[in-house]
Amino acid sequence: MGEGAERPRGEISVSRIAELAGVSASTVSKVIHGRTGVSAGTRQRIEELIREHGFRKNEKTRTAPIVEIVFQALDSLWALEIIRGVEQVVRPHGLAVALTEKPVGREPGSVWARQMLARRPFGVIAVSAEFDDVRPAQLASRGIPLVALDPTGEPSRPVPSVGATNWNGGLVAARHLLELGHRRIAMVNGPDGLLCCRARLDGFRAALDAAGLPHGPELLRTAPLYYEGGRDAAAGLLRLPDRPTAVFAANDLQALGVYEAAHAAGLRVPHDLSVVGFDDLAFSQWSGPPLTTVRQPLMRMGATAAEFLLDLAAGRELRHDRIEVPTELVVRASTAPPPGGPF
């Protein structure tokens, strides 16, 4: 290779990265393996060189037989369903599942990321976790495949992703309420920054638009995807002079909060207020009354992400870089025609 020739991506050595960064090879090795003892500035400079020159760890480097699932928050049955789906796929391959809760924010030198790199997992599934371009590049340079599940924003092109048909879920939820005769329909949505919530809202609005119904801003509330968020948002909706006769919540936890707000306002579900949730977590069928909801097949989503990961690790070409698993409406007892009958 001539002196001026360009070195193919992946052939740059640890010693060459060390030379370019002005550090020792052992310092570069610490960064590659996620070890401590390197300043934040030096670590960032080495990572930038790794991304720029396309360094890849030797394929023979041993990884731990672990699939690491990174969650933004590990605090609901929603997460448990995904874990079960991943576990049922990877267990027959001799792989265990490890869980990481990613702190909110983007820190190139964050401790949780260094610890994950130091563990050298077989692969990583990032669930509703927001990444900049740094983290995928770090994993790729270590030969660790990454799959995004229900990404917060538009899926990054190099990172395969799994989601659900959230737009259609919002559409069928609104259509169900329209077919019952509701015309004053509100929505309690999750944070605007979540791609799934934006899609559910868009589908909901599409159904109302098709029915020729206006959807004023007073009928939309944005709240955290928890019980308290649904309760507080619905309380405001139910204080409106012309209150809604139905509420679509962005998830089941919010929907239970809507139940509580209705109860506090002296309203009965579904006689005075119909409620639709999203997810179909186990408690939905046991709530009082059992909740009409849009089923999001979380176990299947976790299993699909795990299958993506196994294909990437085996070097198999993916037929799709994005899969959306179908959602479906599950009608139970929390929805009925509005007071006074339909239309």
Coordinates of C-alpha atoms in Angstrom, one line a residue:
M1 CA 0.0 0.0 0.0
G2 CA 1.5 3.4 -1.0
E3 CA 2.1 6.0 1.6
G4 CA -0.7 8.2 0.2
A5 CA -3.2 5.3 -0.3
E6 CA -6.3 5.3 1.9
R7 CA -6.4 2.5 4.4
P8 CA -9.6 0.5 4.2
R9 CA -12.1 1.0 7.0
G10 CA -11.5 -1.4 9.9
E11 CA -7.8 -1.9 9.3
I12 CA -6.5 0.9 11.5
S13 CA -4.6 -0.4 14.6
V14 CA -4.8 0.5 18.2
S15 CA -1.2 1.8 18.0
R16 CA -2.1 4.1 15.1
I17 CA -5.2 5.5 17.0
A18 CA -2.9 6.1 20.0
E19 CA -0.4 7.9 17.7
L20 CA -3.1 10.1 16.3
A21 CA -4.5 10.9 19.7
G22 CA -1.1 11.5 21.3
V23 CA -1.7 8.9 24.0
S24 CA -0.4 5.4 24.8
A25 CA -1.9 2.2 23.3
S26 CA -3.0 1.2 26.8
T27 CA -5.1 4.4 27.1
V28 CA -6.8 3.5 23.8
S29 CA -7.4 0.0 25.0
K30 CA -9.0 1.3 28.2
V31 CA -11.5 3.4 26.1
I32 CA -12.2 0.5 23.8
H33 CA -13.0 -1.8 26.7
G34 CA -14.9 0.8 28.7
R35 CA -12.5 0.9 31.6
T36 CA -11.9 3.9 33.8
G37 CA -8.7 6.0 34.3
V38 CA -9.1 8.1 31.2
S39 CA -10.2 11.8 31.3
A40 CA -13.4 12.8 29.6
G41 CA -11.6 14.9 27.0
T42 CA -9.1 12.2 26.1
R43 CA -11.9 9.6 25.9
Q44 CA -13.9 11.8 23.6
R45 CA -10.9 12.4 21.3
I46 CA -10.2 8.7 21.0
E47 CA -13.9 7.8 20.3
E48 CA -13.9 10.5 17.6
L49 CA -10.9 8.9 16.0
I50 CA -12.4 5.4 16.2
R51 CA -15.5 6.7 14.4
E52 CA -13.6 8.6 11.9
H53 CA -11.3 5.8 10.9
G54 CA -13.7 2.9 11.3
F55 CA -11.7 0.8 13.8
R56 CA -13.3 -2.5 14.5
K57 CA -12.3 -4.9 17.3
N58 CA -10.9 -8.3 16.3
E59 CA -13.8 -10.6 15.6
K60 CA -12.2 -13.2 17.8
T61 CA -12.5 -10.9 20.8
R62 CA -14.7 -12.7 23.4
T63 CA -18.0 -11.2 24.4
A64 CA -20.2 -12.1 27.3
P65 CA -23.2 -14.4 26.6
I66 CA -25.5 -11.6 27.5
V67 CA -28.1 -9.5 25.6
E68 CA -28.3 -6.2 27.3
I69 CA -31.7 -4.4 27.2
V70 CA -31.4 -0.7 27.8
F71 CA -34.6 1.0 29.1
Q72 CA -35.3 4.7 29.7
A73 CA -37.3 3.6 32.7
L74 CA -37.8 0.2 34.3
D75 CA -40.9 0.8 36.3
S76 CA -43.9 -0.9 34.7
L77 CA -45.4 -4.2 33.4
W78 CA -44.8 -2.7 29.9
A79 CA -41.1 -3.4 30.4
L80 CA -41.6 -6.8 31.8
E81 CA -43.5 -7.9 28.7
I82 CA -40.7 -6.8 26.4
I83 CA -38.1 -8.6 28.6
R84 CA -40.1 -11.9 28.4
G85 CA -40.2 -11.6 24.6
V86 CA -36.5 -11.1 24.3
E87 CA -35.7 -13.9 26.8
Q88 CA -37.8 -16.5 25.1
V89 CA -35.8 -16.0 21.8
V90 CA -32.2 -15.7 23.2
R91 CA -32.4 -18.4 25.9
P92 CA -32.2 -21.3 23.5
H93 CA -29.0 -19.8 22.1
G94 CA -27.3 -19.9 25.6
L95 CA -27.7 -16.2 26.1
A96 CA -28.9 -14.5 29.3
V97 CA -30.6 -11.1 29.6
A98 CA -29.2 -8.1 31.5
L99 CA -31.1 -4.9 32.2
T100 CA -29.8 -1.4 32.2
E101 CA -31.7 1.8 33.1
K102 CA -30.3 4.7 31.0
P103 CA -30.3 8.1 32.7
V104 CA -32.1 10.8 30.9
G105 CA -29.8 13.0 28.8
R106 CA -26.9 12.6 26.4
E107 CA -23.5 12.3 28.0
P108 CA -20.7 11.0 25.7
G109 CA -18.6 9.9 28.6
S110 CA -21.4 8.7 30.8
V111 CA -20.7 6.0 33.4
W112 CA -23.5 3.7 32.4
A113 CA -22.2 3.6 28.8
R114 CA -18.6 2.8 30.0
Q115 CA -19.9 0.0 32.2
M116 CA -21.9 -1.5 29.4
L117 CA -18.9 -1.4 27.1
A118 CA -16.8 -3.0 29.8
R119 CA -19.3 -5.9 30.1
R120 CA -18.9 -6.6 26.3
P121 CA -22.4 -7.9 25.8
F122 CA -23.3 -10.1 22.9
G123 CA -25.7 -7.4 21.7
V124 CA -27.8 -4.5 22.9
I125 CA -31.5 -3.8 22.5
A126 CA -32.3 -0.1 23.3
V127 CA -36.0 0.4 24.4
S128 CA -37.4 3.9 24.0
A129 CA -33.9 5.1 24.7
E130 CA -32.6 8.3 23.1
F131 CA -29.2 8.0 21.5
D132 CA -27.0 10.5 19.6
D133 CA -24.6 9.2 16.9
V134 CA -21.9 8.5 19.5
R135 CA -23.4 5.4 21.2
P136 CA -24.2 3.3 18.1
A137 CA -20.7 4.1 16.7
Q138 CA -19.1 3.0 20.0
L139 CA -21.0 -0.3 19.9
A140 CA -20.2 -0.9 16.2
S141 CA -16.5 -0.3 16.8
R142 CA -16.6 -3.1 19.4
G143 CA -18.5 -5.5 17.1
I144 CA -21.6 -5.3 19.3
P145 CA -24.9 -5.3 17.4
L146 CA -27.6 -2.8 18.3
V147 CA -31.3 -2.9 17.7
A148 CA -33.8 -0.1 18.7
L149 CA -37.2 -1.1 20.0
D150 CA -39.9 1.6 20.0
P151 CA -37.3 4.4 19.4
T152 CA -38.2 7.8 20.8
G153 CA -37.5 9.6 17.5
E154 CA -37.2 8.7 13.9
P155 CA -35.1 5.5 13.7
S156 CA -31.5 6.1 12.7
R157 CA -30.8 4.5 9.3
P158 CA -27.9 2.2 10.3
V159 CA -29.8 0.9 13.4
P160 CA -32.5 -1.7 12.8
S161 CA -35.7 -1.0 14.7
V162 CA -38.9 -2.6 15.9
G163 CA -42.1 -0.7 16.6
A164 CA -45.9 -1.1 16.5
T165 CA -48.6 0.2 14.2
N166 CA -49.2 3.2 16.5
W167 CA -50.9 5.3 13.9
N168 CA -53.4 2.6 13.1
G169 CA -53.9 2.0 16.8
G170 CA -54.9 5.7 17.3
L171 CA -57.2 5.5 14.3
V172 CA -59.1 2.4 15.4
A173 CA -59.5 3.8 19.0
A174 CA -61.1 6.9 17.7
R175 CA -63.2 5.0 15.1
H176 CA -64.6 2.8 17.9
L177 CA -65.7 5.8 19.9
L178 CA -67.2 7.5 16.8
E179 CA -69.2 4.4 15.9
L180 CA -70.6 4.4 19.5
G181 CA -71.9 7.9 18.8
H182 CA -69.4 10.1 20.6
R183 CA -68.7 13.4 19.1
R184 CA -66.9 15.2 21.9
I185 CA -63.8 13.0 22.2
A186 CA -60.6 14.0 24.1
M187 CA -57.2 12.5 24.1
V188 CA -54.6 12.4 26.9
N189 CA -51.3 11.9 25.0
G190 CA -47.8 11.2 26.2
P191 CA -44.7 13.4 25.7
D192 CA -44.4 15.0 22.2
G193 CA -40.8 13.7 22.0
L194 CA -41.9 10.1 21.8
L195 CA -42.5 8.9 18.2
C196 CA -45.1 6.4 19.3
C197 CA -47.2 9.1 21.0
R198 CA -47.0 11.4 18.0
A199 CA -48.2 8.5 15.7
R200 CA -51.1 7.6 18.1
L201 CA -52.2 11.3 18.1
D202 CA -51.9 11.5 14.3
G203 CA -54.0 8.4 13.8
F204 CA -56.6 9.7 16.3
R205 CA -56.8 13.0 14.5
A206 CA -57.1 11.3 11.1
A207 CA -60.2 9.4 12.2
L208 CA -61.8 12.6 13.5
D209 CA -61.0 14.5 10.3
A210 CA -62.5 11.7 8.2
A211 CA -65.7 12.0 10.3
G212 CA -65.7 15.8 9.8
L213 CA -65.2 16.6 13.4
P214 CA -63.0 19.5 14.6
H215 CA -60.5 18.7 17.3
G216 CA -59.8 21.8 19.2
P217 CA -56.7 22.1 21.4
E218 CA -58.9 22.2 24.5
L219 CA -59.6 18.5 24.0
L220 CA -55.9 17.5 23.9
R221 CA -53.7 17.1 27.0
T222 CA -50.1 16.0 27.2
A223 CA -49.0 14.2 30.3
P224 CA -46.4 11.6 31.5
L225 CA -47.3 8.0 30.6
Y226 CA -48.3 7.2 34.2
Y227 CA -51.4 6.9 36.3
E228 CA -50.9 10.4 37.8
G229 CA -50.4 11.9 34.4
G230 CA -53.7 10.5 33.2
R231 CA -55.5 11.5 36.4
D232 CA -54.4 15.1 36.4
A233 CA -54.9 15.6 32.6
A234 CA -58.4 14.1 32.7
A235 CA -59.4 16.2 35.7
G236 CA -58.7 19.3 33.6
L237 CA -60.7 17.9 30.7
L238 CA -63.7 17.0 32.9
R239 CA -63.8 20.6 34.3
L240 CA -64.5 22.0 30.8
P241 CA -68.0 23.6 30.5
D242 CA -68.6 21.3 27.6
R243 CA -66.8 18.3 28.8
P244 CA -65.9 15.3 26.6
T245 CA -68.0 12.2 26.7
A246 CA -65.0 10.0 25.8
V247 CA -61.3 10.0 26.4
F248 CA -58.6 8.1 24.5
A249 CA -55.4 7.7 26.6
A250 CA -52.0 7.0 25.2
N251 CA -51.5 4.1 27.5
D252 CA -53.3 1.9 30.0
L253 CA -51.7 3.5 33.0
Q254 CA -53.0 6.9 31.9
A255 CA -56.4 5.3 31.3
L256 CA -56.6 4.1 34.9
G257 CA -55.8 7.7 35.9
V258 CA -58.7 8.8 33.8
Y259 CA -60.9 6.4 35.7
E260 CA -59.9 8.0 39.0
A261 CA -60.5 11.5 37.6
A262 CA -64.0 10.4 36.5
H263 CA -64.7 8.9 39.9
A264 CA -63.6 12.1 41.7
A265 CA -65.9 14.1 39.4
G266 CA -68.9 11.9 40.3
L267 CA -69.0 10.3 36.8
R268 CA -69.4 6.6 36.0
V269 CA -67.4 4.7 33.4
P270 CA -68.8 4.0 30.8
H271 CA -72.3 5.4 31.6
D272 CA -71.0 9.0 31.8
L273 CA -67.6 8.7 30.2
S274 CA -66.1 6.2 27.9
V275 CA -62.4 5.4 28.2
V276 CA -60.0 3.7 25.8
G277 CA -56.4 2.9 26.6
F278 CA -53.3 1.6 24.8
D279 CA -51.1 -1.5 25.4
D280 CA -53.4 -4.1 26.8
L281 CA -51.3 -4.8 29.9
A282 CA -52.6 -7.6 32.1
F283 CA -54.3 -5.4 34.6
S284 CA -56.5 -3.9 31.9
Q285 CA -58.9 -6.8 32.0
W286 CA -59.1 -6.7 35.8
S287 CA -59.8 -3.0 36.2
G288 CA -63.3 -1.8 37.1
P289 CA -64.8 -1.9 34.6
P290 CA -62.5 -3.9 32.3
L291 CA -60.7 -1.5 30.0
T292 CA -61.2 -1.2 26.2
T293 CA -57.8 -0.8 24.9
V294 CA -55.5 -1.1 21.8
R295 CA -53.4 -4.2 22.2
Q296 CA -49.7 -3.6 21.5
P297 CA -48.0 -7.0 21.3
L298 CA -45.0 -6.2 23.5
M299 CA -43.8 -9.7 23.9
R300 CA -43.8 -10.1 20.1
M301 CA -42.0 -6.8 19.7
G302 CA -39.3 -8.0 22.2
A303 CA -39.0 -11.3 20.4
T304 CA -38.7 -9.6 17.0
A305 CA -35.9 -7.3 18.3
A306 CA -34.0 -10.3 19.6
E307 CA -34.3 -12.1 16.3
F308 CA -32.9 -9.0 14.6
L309 CA -30.0 -9.1 17.0
L310 CA -29.2 -12.8 16.4
D311 CA -29.2 -12.2 12.6
L312 CA -26.8 -9.2 13.0
A313 CA -24.5 -11.2 15.2
A314 CA -24.4 -14.0 12.7
G315 CA -23.6 -11.6 9.9
R316 CA -26.9 -12.4 8.1
E317 CA -28.4 -9.6 5.9
L318 CA -31.6 -8.2 7.3
R319 CA -34.6 -8.3 4.9
H320 CA -36.0 -5.2 6.6
D321 CA -34.4 -2.5 8.7
R322 CA -37.7 -1.6 10.3
I323 CA -40.6 -3.8 11.4
E324 CA -43.9 -2.6 12.8
V325 CA -45.9 -5.2 14.6
P326 CA -49.7 -4.9 14.2
T327 CA -51.9 -3.5 16.9
E328 CA -55.6 -4.4 17.5
L329 CA -58.6 -3.0 19.4
V330 CA -59.8 -5.1 22.3
V331 CA -63.3 -4.0 23.3
R332 CA -64.3 -4.5 26.9
A333 CA -66.7 -2.7 29.3
S334 CA -65.2 0.8 29.5
T335 CA -66.9 2.1 26.4
A336 CA -70.6 2.6 25.6
P337 CA -72.8 5.1 23.7
P338 CA -72.7 8.6 25.2
P339 CA -75.3 9.8 27.7
G340 CA -78.5 10.4 25.9
G341 CA -77.7 7.8 23.2
P342 CA -75.7 7.9 20.0
F343 CA -75.9 10.9 17.6

